[in-house]
Amino acid sequence: MSPLEKAQARVRELREQINEHNYRYHVLDDPEVPDAEYDRLTQELQALEADFPSLVTSDSPTQRVGDTPLDAFTQVKHKAPMLSLENAFSDQELEAFDQRLHERLDDVAEIEYACEPKYDGIAVSLLYENGKLTRGATRGDGATGEDITQNVRTINTIPLSLRGDRFPALLEVRGEIYMPKAGFEKLNIQALSEGTKTFANPRNAAAGSLRQLDPKITEARPLIMCAYSVGVSDGGSLPDKHADILQQLRDWGFLISEQLAVVSGVLGCVEYYSGIAEKRNGLAYEIDGVVFKVNRLDLQQQLGFVSRAPRWAIARKFPAQEEMTVLNDVEFQVGRTGAITPVAKLEPVLVGGVTISNASLHNKDEIARLGVKIGDTVIVRRAGDVIPKVVKVVTSRRPEDAEEIQFPRICPVCPAAIEIPEDESIARCTAGLSCGAQLKESIKHFCSRQAMDIEGLGDKLVEQFVDQKLIKSVADIYSLEAEPVARLERLGEKSAANLVAAIEKSKNTTLPRFLYALGIREVGQATALALANYFLTLELLAEASEEELQNVPDVGPVVAKNIVEFMHSSNNKAVISALLKAGVKWPKVEPPEVDQLPLDGQTIVLTGTLNSMSRDDAKARLVALGAKVVGSVSAKTDKVVAGPGAGSKLVKAQDLGIEVVDEDAFLAWVDELEAAH
Ligand code: IVH
């Protein structure tokens, strides 16, 4: 064999192996070899192709990213029109659809439907000629789209050549290109840090990523394509049911929905819809409904089309998550630690079945990023159980008298000045507990279940007590008496007596609860526990220096400084001694057993894939260090370890402000704890 022949044989072998690994990783979600092996094979192929340029082919896995940006996209005419779908917004509309089909198909007792999620992305048409990808196009107006071949080639879930050999000579595969939620969050965080434009939602991000003239930009975006149908095909045969065609596409190398199901009759559809609605927030990608398609192709043919949509399919849409409304005003709320949050006061609007009249604007930077003014028409978004957000301004609807949003210089609740610390974007009221708002919030925190756990002393009641000056500091809670409480609050004698009993009961607490209840900035439950275990008494903690505090696990310089400042304030000292005098007490803290574990009391969530070990191994190491490893993120989670592919859990952790670490940081942390232990 000549060197060229030898190289040729090896190149063929490498391409086959690389394509197979790629398929197992991206389509089957079941990689066989570690990434390092994949990289080695790719490098070997690149080297051979560099030595023997005549062996380079356009479908080689090394040729995904072209290096010449386009000047403009060219228009392409679709071989068959790309249709849209009829929508159903209720089960009744779905039943009416099924009924209409039965009227046209009178010899079918029950219709079988193929069910898939309705992906919220961009429709794409991919043309394969003799098994090679020759064209990728957007839907456009359904008849004509834009040629985005260069860009679709960069997407790993789109095969450059079909697997196997029994495919039609001409095959047009259709599907949706989308950006997973986690990738979208990451892209936006990166854009924020670089000061570039962020995207309002994953769909816009996917569209923006495909509309790039330079394929290198598209390549850097986390895009996925999920195949959902065949457009045209010629010179080969296809199965005679939709779901079987999808399985066939999977064998040819395409990702298809892992939620694909075949159900019987409209009841099956209704059940599928509610199942997916329940799973929705946990899916790694956004969907805006589900699609039902008559499974038998012969029936599809019989049913045909109406104007621009097939009669044999329907989209059962979820209630919209985004709506347009007007920003009437902005109010500024003061939190427990004085942080000022701008809150959008909106013209009430129904979003996903809930009336929204407030939405968070987060902080000054967010207002600047949105460029929003009072009077603007804005898009509000309420996804799942997440707090509604203003995501975009409809600038074309800006009225002439739109007003700039003025950040207050003095606290909206008390007359103190507002400061924006240099390294933060959060404005704060500087008055501490003499600010009524901060007082209310810190009393609510003090009474909460995880803190002093005073049953019956809820937010509303706390607000009334503070407004009526019955409570001026947390210590005053312990001098409330049943009789005036019952009289003032119209609580009724019984409830007032219960409340006083609950207050009395809360005096018997624990040191960690007490420390947490004090509401020292950034001292959460886990830190309070660590402080109690380290210092054993309140006195020793109160005297500790910043240096000494940093010996406590998880206490860094910022938390240490917060604790010292808190303990040295004469106001706080007075409150603490009043609480003790009122009878708040706790059992002596026993020094923890010598072999107490470093992660005792911590709750950790693992999400996405880890490269260096399996999730089970990671979990075992954490558990051995004393941590609790759980499956879902909540306010009680201390840390989230997120690897590639992390989806809704990562998003939720970010929403809740929970610390998120990547695999490298996780390993460094666990190594250190194991070494110290
Ligand atoms: S089938 C003739 N299946 O929804 C049937 N479409 O409103 C054509 N879409 O532009 C579409 N997920 O981009 C189908 N599983 C799915 C889909 C889906 C998302 C999009 C598609 C189309 C739009 C129709």
XYZ file of C-alpha atoms and ligand atoms in Angstrom:
701
model
C 0.000 0.000 0.000
C 1.272 3.464 -0.863
C 1.392 6.050 1.953
C -1.591 7.785 0.384
C -3.595 4.566 0.314
C -2.661 3.836 3.894
C -3.682 7.340 4.931
C -6.912 6.979 2.999
C -7.830 3.788 4.825
C -7.040 5.301 8.214
C -8.956 8.487 7.398
C -12.011 6.439 6.527
C -11.704 4.467 9.747
C -11.251 7.612 11.856
C -14.252 9.342 10.314
C -16.421 6.331 10.981
C -15.288 6.169 14.587
C -15.646 9.906 15.187
C -19.106 9.981 13.620
C -20.139 7.020 15.727
C -18.895 8.624 18.953
C -20.572 11.865 17.999
C -23.846 10.019 17.404
C -23.640 8.131 20.681
C -22.909 11.334 22.551
C -25.384 13.742 20.978
C -28.237 11.525 19.784
C -28.213 8.445 21.982
C -26.937 10.354 25.028
C -24.814 7.297 25.783
C -21.135 8.023 25.094
C -18.864 5.027 24.980
C -15.464 6.682 25.296
C -14.239 9.666 27.317
C -13.907 13.059 25.632
C -10.138 12.706 25.632
C -10.332 9.717 23.287
C -12.686 11.601 20.980
C -10.241 14.505 20.915
C -7.319 12.196 20.117
C -9.152 10.668 17.159
C -10.096 14.122 15.884
C -6.514 15.341 16.196
C -5.218 12.327 14.331
C -7.705 12.926 11.547
C -6.789 16.613 11.366
C -3.101 15.732 11.109
C -3.705 13.220 8.323
C -5.874 15.670 6.406
C -3.186 18.316 6.755
C -0.585 15.907 5.339
C -2.851 14.654 2.561
C -5.130 17.570 1.582
C -6.552 15.573 -1.309
C -8.301 13.367 1.256
C -10.367 16.210 2.734
C -14.085 15.865 2.005
C -16.822 18.298 2.869
C -18.583 15.774 5.126
C -15.477 15.049 7.177
C -16.150 15.726 10.880
C -13.238 18.197 10.770
C -15.082 20.349 8.241
C -18.038 21.552 10.306
C -16.947 25.171 10.524
C -16.215 27.038 7.322
C -13.837 29.972 7.534
C -15.285 32.456 5.056
C -18.112 34.585 6.391
C -20.950 35.264 3.953
C -21.830 38.737 2.640
C -25.529 37.968 2.805
C -27.859 34.996 3.002
C -29.288 33.795 -0.285
C -32.931 32.911 -0.737
C -33.928 29.325 -1.334
C -37.213 27.945 -2.556
C -38.468 25.000 -0.527
C -39.125 21.810 -2.483
C -42.431 21.484 -0.649
C -43.960 24.313 1.388
C -43.160 24.390 5.100
C -46.535 24.560 6.735
C -47.688 25.845 10.050
C -49.994 24.209 12.559
C -53.482 24.888 13.732
C -53.606 25.725 17.456
C -55.849 24.413 20.230
C -55.916 26.338 23.504
C -58.197 24.017 25.475
C -59.182 20.372 25.755
C -62.501 21.307 24.138
C -60.725 22.618 21.055
C -58.697 19.426 20.958
C -61.866 17.330 21.164
C -63.405 19.354 18.341
C -60.308 18.638 16.234
C -60.555 14.889 16.892
C -64.281 15.049 16.126
C -63.642 16.745 12.768
C -61.155 14.008 11.855
C -63.662 11.312 12.738
C -66.206 12.933 10.424
C -63.748 12.637 7.552
C -62.470 9.167 8.445
C -65.691 7.347 9.092
C -64.212 3.855 9.043
C -61.675 4.516 11.827
C -62.894 3.678 15.340
C -60.134 5.396 17.284
C -57.374 7.536 15.844
C -53.791 6.851 16.852
C -51.771 10.019 17.473
C -48.021 10.559 17.593
C -47.251 13.121 20.308
C -44.188 15.356 20.635
C -43.352 18.530 22.511
C -43.672 21.730 20.519
C -40.134 23.057 20.645
C -39.778 26.795 21.008
C -37.046 27.405 18.470
C -36.545 27.960 14.772
C -37.872 25.614 12.088
C -35.247 24.309 9.694
C -35.172 22.255 6.501
C -32.149 20.045 5.805
C -31.579 18.546 2.384
C -29.597 15.318 1.981
C -28.553 14.214 -1.484
C -27.148 10.697 -1.654
C -26.778 10.849 2.089
C -24.781 14.103 2.188
C -26.052 17.322 3.733
C -26.233 19.755 0.842
C -28.480 22.536 2.125
C -29.915 23.931 5.308
C -32.626 26.581 5.154
C -34.898 28.567 7.442
C -38.646 28.336 7.066
C -39.014 31.962 5.953
C -42.543 32.531 4.714
C -43.057 28.801 4.178
C -42.368 28.946 0.429
C -38.983 30.684 0.454
C -36.404 30.718 3.214
C -32.773 31.648 3.689
C -29.795 29.436 3.009
C -28.071 28.816 6.347
C -26.072 25.747 5.278
C -22.780 27.081 6.696
C -24.415 27.612 10.067
C -26.358 24.378 10.383
C -23.172 22.443 9.590
C -21.712 23.632 12.908
C -24.508 21.986 14.924
C -23.423 18.629 16.325
C -26.874 17.078 16.314
C -27.084 17.619 12.531
C -25.289 14.812 10.686
C -23.126 15.895 7.745
C -23.731 12.490 6.208
C -26.437 9.981 7.032
C -25.626 6.811 8.938
C -26.049 3.444 7.247
C -26.791 3.105 3.548
C -30.512 2.455 3.099
C -31.639 6.049 2.828
C -33.541 7.750 0.003
C -31.361 9.419 -2.640
C -33.132 12.665 -1.842
C -34.257 13.300 1.702
C -35.457 16.527 3.310
C -35.493 16.383 7.093
C -37.346 19.041 9.068
C -37.012 19.947 12.667
C -36.485 22.654 15.205
C -33.199 24.263 16.201
C -33.282 25.465 19.791
C -30.992 26.649 22.551
C -31.236 24.742 25.858
C -32.205 26.828 28.898
C -28.845 26.418 30.628
C -26.894 27.412 27.513
C -29.105 30.472 27.149
C -28.511 31.521 30.769
C -24.787 31.087 30.325
C -24.758 33.069 27.088
C -26.627 35.932 28.758
C -24.347 35.940 31.784
C -21.392 36.144 29.431
C -23.030 38.958 27.450
C -23.707 40.857 30.680
C -20.097 40.556 31.771
C -18.883 41.700 28.356
C -21.436 44.497 28.178
C -22.957 43.168 24.955
C -26.603 42.633 24.075
C -28.488 39.947 25.973
C -31.354 37.899 24.538
C -34.891 38.045 25.922
C -35.478 34.279 25.669
C -33.887 31.094 24.317
C -35.876 31.315 21.093
C -34.514 34.760 20.240
C -31.060 33.540 21.162
C -31.393 30.584 18.766
C -32.684 32.846 15.987
C -29.882 35.362 16.563
C -27.303 32.592 16.542
C -28.504 31.235 13.208
C -28.671 34.668 11.611
C -24.884 35.049 11.740
C -22.951 35.510 8.527
C -19.846 34.139 10.230
C -20.310 30.437 11.037
C -17.648 30.660 13.756
C -20.104 32.642 15.858
C -22.841 30.065 15.335
C -20.419 27.305 16.224
C -19.769 28.905 19.621
C -23.496 28.896 20.477
C -25.068 25.901 22.217
C -27.627 24.883 19.598
C -29.492 21.616 19.235
C -31.641 20.372 16.383
C -34.484 17.978 17.020
C -35.968 16.298 13.926
C -39.780 16.128 13.732
C -40.659 15.200 10.159
C -39.621 14.392 6.615
C -40.445 17.016 3.995
C -39.751 15.479 0.596
C -38.131 12.135 -0.122
C -37.348 10.382 -3.358
C -35.584 7.194 -4.356
C -36.205 5.093 -1.297
C -39.015 4.100 0.981
C -40.123 5.297 4.382
C -42.151 3.564 7.112
C -45.914 4.105 6.958
C -46.358 5.645 10.421
C -45.071 8.988 11.639
C -43.520 7.619 14.846
C -41.712 4.924 12.853
C -40.352 7.551 10.485
C -38.917 9.372 13.471
C -37.258 6.180 14.695
C -35.854 5.761 11.191
C -34.495 9.321 11.309
C -32.841 8.455 14.591
C -31.089 5.527 12.932
C -29.934 7.815 10.145
C -28.275 10.019 12.751
C -30.814 12.575 13.945
C -31.840 13.499 17.441
C -35.567 12.994 17.908
C -37.682 13.877 20.903
C -37.092 11.687 23.955
C -40.717 12.527 24.815
C -42.140 10.971 21.646
C -45.186 8.809 22.402
C -48.001 7.173 20.484
C -51.431 7.371 22.094
C -54.900 6.228 21.266
C -57.732 8.696 20.815
C -58.269 12.177 22.164
C -58.184 10.984 25.780
C -54.659 9.750 25.224
C -53.782 13.215 23.875
C -55.266 14.994 26.888
C -53.284 12.733 29.204
C -50.057 13.291 27.263
C -50.589 17.047 27.398
C -50.991 17.124 31.166
C -48.005 14.813 31.621
C -45.791 17.146 29.600
C -47.240 20.233 31.301
C -46.095 18.747 34.599
C -42.625 17.964 33.298
C -42.258 21.252 31.489
C -40.196 23.184 34.032
C -37.840 20.254 34.438
C -37.081 19.923 30.715
C -33.691 21.188 29.579
C -35.313 23.208 26.781
C -38.311 25.475 26.335
C -41.504 24.244 24.783
C -44.694 26.151 24.145
C -47.076 23.228 23.846
C -47.336 19.759 22.374
C -48.023 18.626 18.820
C -50.388 15.789 17.953
C -50.109 14.155 14.524
C -52.251 11.398 13.053
C -49.802 8.512 13.153
C -50.876 6.633 9.995
C -49.558 8.261 6.821
C -52.371 6.851 4.700
C -54.850 8.684 6.939
C -52.724 11.854 6.765
C -52.935 11.641 2.979
C -56.675 11.133 3.086
C -57.105 14.176 5.343
C -54.910 16.534 3.326
C -54.457 20.243 3.989
C -56.382 23.431 4.592
C -54.692 26.613 3.362
C -51.352 26.615 5.164
C -51.763 23.823 7.713
C -52.294 20.079 7.590
C -55.694 18.791 8.715
C -54.001 15.834 10.415
C -52.008 17.730 13.033
C -52.651 20.253 15.775
C -50.613 22.128 18.361
C -52.083 22.122 21.860
C -50.533 25.308 23.170
C -49.677 26.125 26.765
C -51.005 29.436 28.021
C -48.608 32.162 26.848
C -45.697 32.980 29.145
C -45.057 36.385 27.661
C -47.458 39.278 27.235
C -47.273 42.931 26.394
C -48.364 45.616 28.818
C -47.589 49.177 29.903
C -45.172 50.170 32.641
C -47.199 52.663 34.665
C -44.679 53.405 37.386
C -41.694 52.121 39.291
C -41.734 51.695 43.053
C -38.737 51.044 45.237
C -38.913 48.343 47.881
C -36.549 48.074 50.817
C -35.415 44.598 51.841
C -34.243 43.236 55.194
C -30.661 44.304 54.644
C -31.633 47.647 53.126
C -31.238 46.572 49.504
C -33.442 48.723 47.282
C -35.274 46.789 44.585
C -37.084 48.633 41.798
C -40.464 47.053 41.175
C -42.330 47.621 37.922
C -45.962 48.652 38.439
C -47.698 47.302 35.375
C -51.060 47.731 33.765
C -52.557 44.399 34.932
C -52.191 41.707 32.298
C -53.010 38.006 32.175
C -49.864 35.896 31.694
C -50.244 32.136 31.682
C -53.545 32.349 33.521
C -52.332 34.676 36.298
C -52.873 38.429 36.482
C -49.568 40.218 36.749
C -49.339 43.805 37.977
C -45.836 43.798 39.493
C -42.531 42.571 38.127
C -39.022 42.824 39.452
C -36.566 45.136 37.731
C -33.734 43.800 39.950
C -31.357 46.776 40.116
C -29.968 49.848 38.419
C -27.929 47.873 35.901
C -30.959 45.906 34.795
C -32.908 49.124 34.181
C -30.011 50.455 32.123
C -29.700 47.196 30.212
C -33.404 47.194 29.324
C -33.365 50.913 28.568
C -36.859 51.069 30.013
C -38.814 54.252 30.767
C -42.089 54.893 32.548
C -44.907 54.803 29.995
C -43.128 52.211 27.854
C -44.858 49.165 26.456
C -42.907 46.213 27.787
C -42.897 42.442 27.415
C -43.358 40.613 30.698
C -42.537 37.009 31.137
C -43.660 34.574 33.779
C -42.053 31.176 33.316
C -43.133 28.362 35.613
C -43.129 29.397 39.226
C -40.518 32.071 38.678
C -41.191 35.708 39.669
C -42.421 37.755 36.681
C -39.761 39.705 34.844
C -39.684 42.564 32.365
C -37.690 41.133 29.475
C -37.894 43.730 26.762
C -39.101 47.176 25.768
C -41.199 47.565 22.636
C -39.377 50.717 21.597
C -41.609 51.362 18.610
C -44.484 51.975 21.030
C -42.655 54.457 23.248
C -44.879 57.473 23.910
C -43.399 60.956 23.520
C -43.809 61.694 27.201
C -42.036 58.513 28.406
C -40.187 59.359 31.598
C -36.704 58.388 32.698
C -36.713 56.176 35.838
C -35.178 58.126 38.713
C -33.399 56.077 41.323
C -34.176 57.619 44.718
C -31.359 59.265 46.683
C -33.133 58.862 49.975
C -34.885 55.792 51.257
C -38.544 55.587 50.166
C -39.509 54.449 53.670
C -37.279 56.370 56.092
C -35.426 59.593 55.503
C -31.911 58.061 55.349
C -29.544 58.345 52.419
C -29.117 55.599 49.841
C -25.677 54.381 48.944
C -24.366 52.192 46.200
C -21.240 50.472 47.512
C -18.430 50.645 44.974
C -18.176 46.981 44.113
C -21.915 46.336 43.980
C -24.761 47.313 41.741
C -27.237 47.194 44.619
C -28.376 50.415 46.237
C -28.952 50.286 49.979
C -30.679 52.331 52.628
C -28.066 53.124 55.259
C -30.410 53.434 58.240
C -30.365 49.798 59.355
C -33.076 48.875 61.831
C -34.211 52.449 62.337
C -35.655 52.160 58.802
C -39.259 50.958 59.116
C -39.007 48.688 56.072
C -35.824 47.009 57.232
C -37.323 46.668 60.695
C -40.429 44.935 59.327
C -38.406 42.606 57.145
C -35.978 41.689 59.899
C -38.815 40.979 62.328
C -40.489 38.765 59.723
C -37.200 36.950 59.323
C -36.762 36.642 63.094
C -40.201 35.012 63.471
C -39.879 32.704 60.450
C -40.028 28.942 60.698
C -36.298 28.337 60.236
C -35.453 31.082 62.749
C -37.349 31.554 66.063
C -40.367 29.749 64.609
C -43.130 31.852 66.165
C -46.283 30.236 64.859
C -49.042 32.673 64.024
C -46.846 35.772 63.834
C -47.036 36.079 60.048
C -46.039 38.917 57.722
C -49.355 40.795 57.864
C -49.440 40.822 61.637
C -45.813 41.937 61.885
C -46.598 44.861 59.579
C -49.559 45.885 61.718
C -47.569 45.659 64.941
C -44.777 47.799 63.512
C -47.193 50.317 61.957
C -49.003 50.655 65.268
C -45.696 50.988 67.075
C -46.390 47.977 69.284
C -43.026 46.582 68.187
C -39.975 48.767 67.683
C -37.376 46.016 67.767
C -37.413 42.216 67.777
C -37.014 42.292 71.550
C -40.443 43.975 71.864
C -42.064 40.781 70.609
C -41.446 39.303 74.013
C -43.332 42.024 75.857
C -46.529 41.679 73.794
C -49.476 40.870 76.004
C -52.628 39.047 75.063
C -55.115 41.631 76.156
C -53.897 44.684 74.197
C -53.079 42.480 71.231
C -56.591 41.101 71.107
C -58.057 44.573 71.403
C -55.859 46.309 68.845
C -55.690 43.695 66.165
C -59.225 42.378 66.383
C -57.586 38.998 66.572
C -60.036 37.614 69.018
C -59.113 36.549 72.497
C -58.356 32.987 71.572
C -55.939 33.789 68.747
C -54.267 36.464 70.824
C -53.748 33.983 73.645
C -52.395 31.415 71.173
C -50.012 33.990 69.779
C -48.692 34.922 73.189
C -48.227 31.224 73.982
C -46.319 30.699 70.723
C -44.100 33.670 71.546
C -43.427 32.241 74.974
C -42.620 28.840 73.504
C -40.120 30.337 71.058
C -37.948 31.500 73.952
C -36.594 27.966 74.187
C -34.475 27.837 71.099
C -31.026 26.745 69.945
C -27.936 28.864 69.420
C -27.811 28.224 65.646
C -31.467 29.273 65.299
C -30.862 32.372 67.384
C -27.801 33.367 65.322
C -29.703 32.855 62.094
C -32.699 34.819 63.442
C -30.505 37.852 64.126
C -30.327 38.333 60.353
C -26.623 39.100 60.062
C -25.898 39.729 56.408
C -24.931 36.555 54.573
C -25.225 34.364 57.660
C -27.603 31.641 56.512
C -28.624 28.533 58.412
C -25.518 26.540 57.518
C -23.169 29.334 58.561
C -25.082 29.877 61.806
C -24.653 26.197 62.613
C -20.951 26.279 61.822
C -20.504 29.377 64.018
C -22.337 27.757 66.932
C -20.274 24.590 66.650
C -17.048 26.519 66.534
C -17.622 29.116 69.258
C -20.096 27.165 71.428
C -21.272 30.345 73.171
C -22.686 33.645 71.990
C -20.168 35.555 74.121
C -17.160 33.968 72.423
C -18.645 34.600 68.995
C -19.414 38.230 69.840
C -15.790 38.822 70.836
C -14.197 37.037 67.888
C -11.964 38.929 65.491
C -12.309 38.804 61.714
C -9.217 36.585 61.540
C -10.544 34.092 64.022
C -13.971 34.007 62.372
C -12.338 32.928 59.155
C -11.284 29.668 60.816
C -14.920 28.627 60.736
C -15.741 26.451 57.719
C -17.345 28.468 54.913
C -16.732 31.857 56.560
C -14.771 34.123 54.251
C -13.573 37.698 54.747
C -16.895 39.270 53.757
C -19.006 37.220 56.170
C -16.399 37.699 58.923
C -16.562 41.461 58.469
C -20.371 41.410 58.519
C -20.371 39.468 61.790
C -17.887 41.775 63.520
C -19.770 44.869 62.377
C -23.034 43.405 63.579
C -21.697 42.373 66.971
C -20.036 45.735 67.567
C -23.072 47.877 66.855
C -24.396 49.283 70.131
C -27.940 49.024 68.838
C -27.531 45.310 68.139
C -25.869 44.760 71.502
C -28.872 46.321 73.210
C -31.318 44.179 71.224
C -29.415 40.997 72.054
C -29.277 41.744 75.757
C -32.980 42.637 75.787
C -33.761 39.287 74.145
C -31.711 37.424 76.707
C -33.294 39.386 79.494
C -36.747 38.518 78.153
C -35.818 34.872 78.628
C -34.615 33.690 75.231
C -32.332 30.757 75.964
C -30.830 27.650 74.465
C -29.236 24.475 75.711
C -25.482 24.529 76.074
C -23.840 23.686 72.756
C -21.803 20.517 73.127
C -18.497 20.615 71.319
C -19.076 18.573 68.195
C -17.580 15.102 68.203
C -14.028 15.143 66.998
C -14.958 13.257 63.891
C -17.794 15.544 62.975
C -17.982 15.763 59.232
C -17.126 18.963 57.362
C -20.329 19.010 55.321
C -22.754 18.079 58.087
C -26.003 19.963 57.605
C -25.265 20.984 54.024
C -27.596 20.150 51.177
C -26.092 19.816 47.734
C -27.602 19.250 44.292
C -25.708 17.690 41.386
C -26.936 18.488 37.876
C -25.679 18.033 34.336
C -22.812 15.717 33.432
C -19.478 15.455 35.182
C -16.472 14.493 33.109
C -14.074 13.115 35.660
C -16.423 10.842 37.573
C -19.934 9.515 37.573
C -22.628 11.324 39.494
C -22.894 8.377 41.849
C -19.208 8.667 42.714
C -19.531 12.397 43.243
C -22.512 11.782 45.494
C -20.652 9.123 47.465
C -17.769 11.507 48.131
C -20.120 14.255 49.285
C -22.087 11.927 51.527
C -18.843 10.651 53.039
C -18.101 14.271 53.954
C -21.450 14.562 55.712
C -23.495 16.347 53.034
C -27.016 15.524 52.026
C -27.282 15.131 48.233
C -30.779 15.748 46.910
C -32.439 15.854 43.518
C -34.139 19.218 43.468
C -33.134 22.789 44.119
C -34.957 24.748 46.802
C -34.265 27.632 49.157
C -32.677 25.066 51.469
C -30.002 24.096 48.961
C -26.512 25.252 49.952
C -24.673 24.574 46.732
C -25.369 23.376 43.198
C -22.715 21.553 41.192
C -23.537 22.087 37.530
C -21.923 20.315 34.610
C -22.650 20.613 30.888
C -26.272 19.901 30.071
C -27.539 21.349 33.340
C -31.003 22.728 32.732
C -33.829 23.892 34.908
C -32.051 23.150 38.183
C -29.277 25.533 37.221
C -31.811 28.161 36.228
C -33.661 27.756 39.518
C -30.438 27.959 41.527
C -29.573 31.200 39.756
C -33.030 32.553 40.419
C -32.744 31.716 44.103
C -29.231 33.138 44.313
C -27.756 29.796 45.386
C -24.039 29.262 44.905
C -23.329 27.358 41.678
C -19.949 25.756 41.034
C -18.580 23.945 37.997
C -16.805 20.619 38.029
C -13.315 22.065 38.505
C -14.325 24.168 41.485
C -16.245 21.232 42.911
C -13.201 18.942 42.649
C -10.883 21.495 44.211
C -13.333 21.967 47.075
C -13.911 18.262 47.730
C -10.177 17.482 47.450
C -9.422 20.140 50.011
C -12.113 18.947 52.435
C -10.986 15.347 52.097
C -7.359 16.300 52.683
C -8.235 18.353 55.763
C -10.441 15.682 57.212
S -44.743 19.643 12.852
C -46.980 20.318 9.065
N -43.672 19.172 15.200
O -44.199 24.707 15.204
C -46.438 20.187 10.409
N -43.714 21.400 14.396
O -46.704 26.170 14.250
C -45.290 21.046 10.594
N -42.676 23.029 15.889
O -43.001 26.093 12.297
C -44.729 21.131 11.907
N -42.069 21.584 17.454
O -41.264 24.989 13.669
C -43.992 20.100 14.278
N -42.704 18.618 17.243
C -43.025 19.544 16.325
C -42.709 20.901 16.483
C -43.081 21.809 15.507
C -42.053 22.849 17.066
C -42.856 24.319 15.215
C -42.454 24.284 13.759
C -43.514 25.014 13.010
C -44.435 25.504 14.067
C -45.855 25.307 13.606
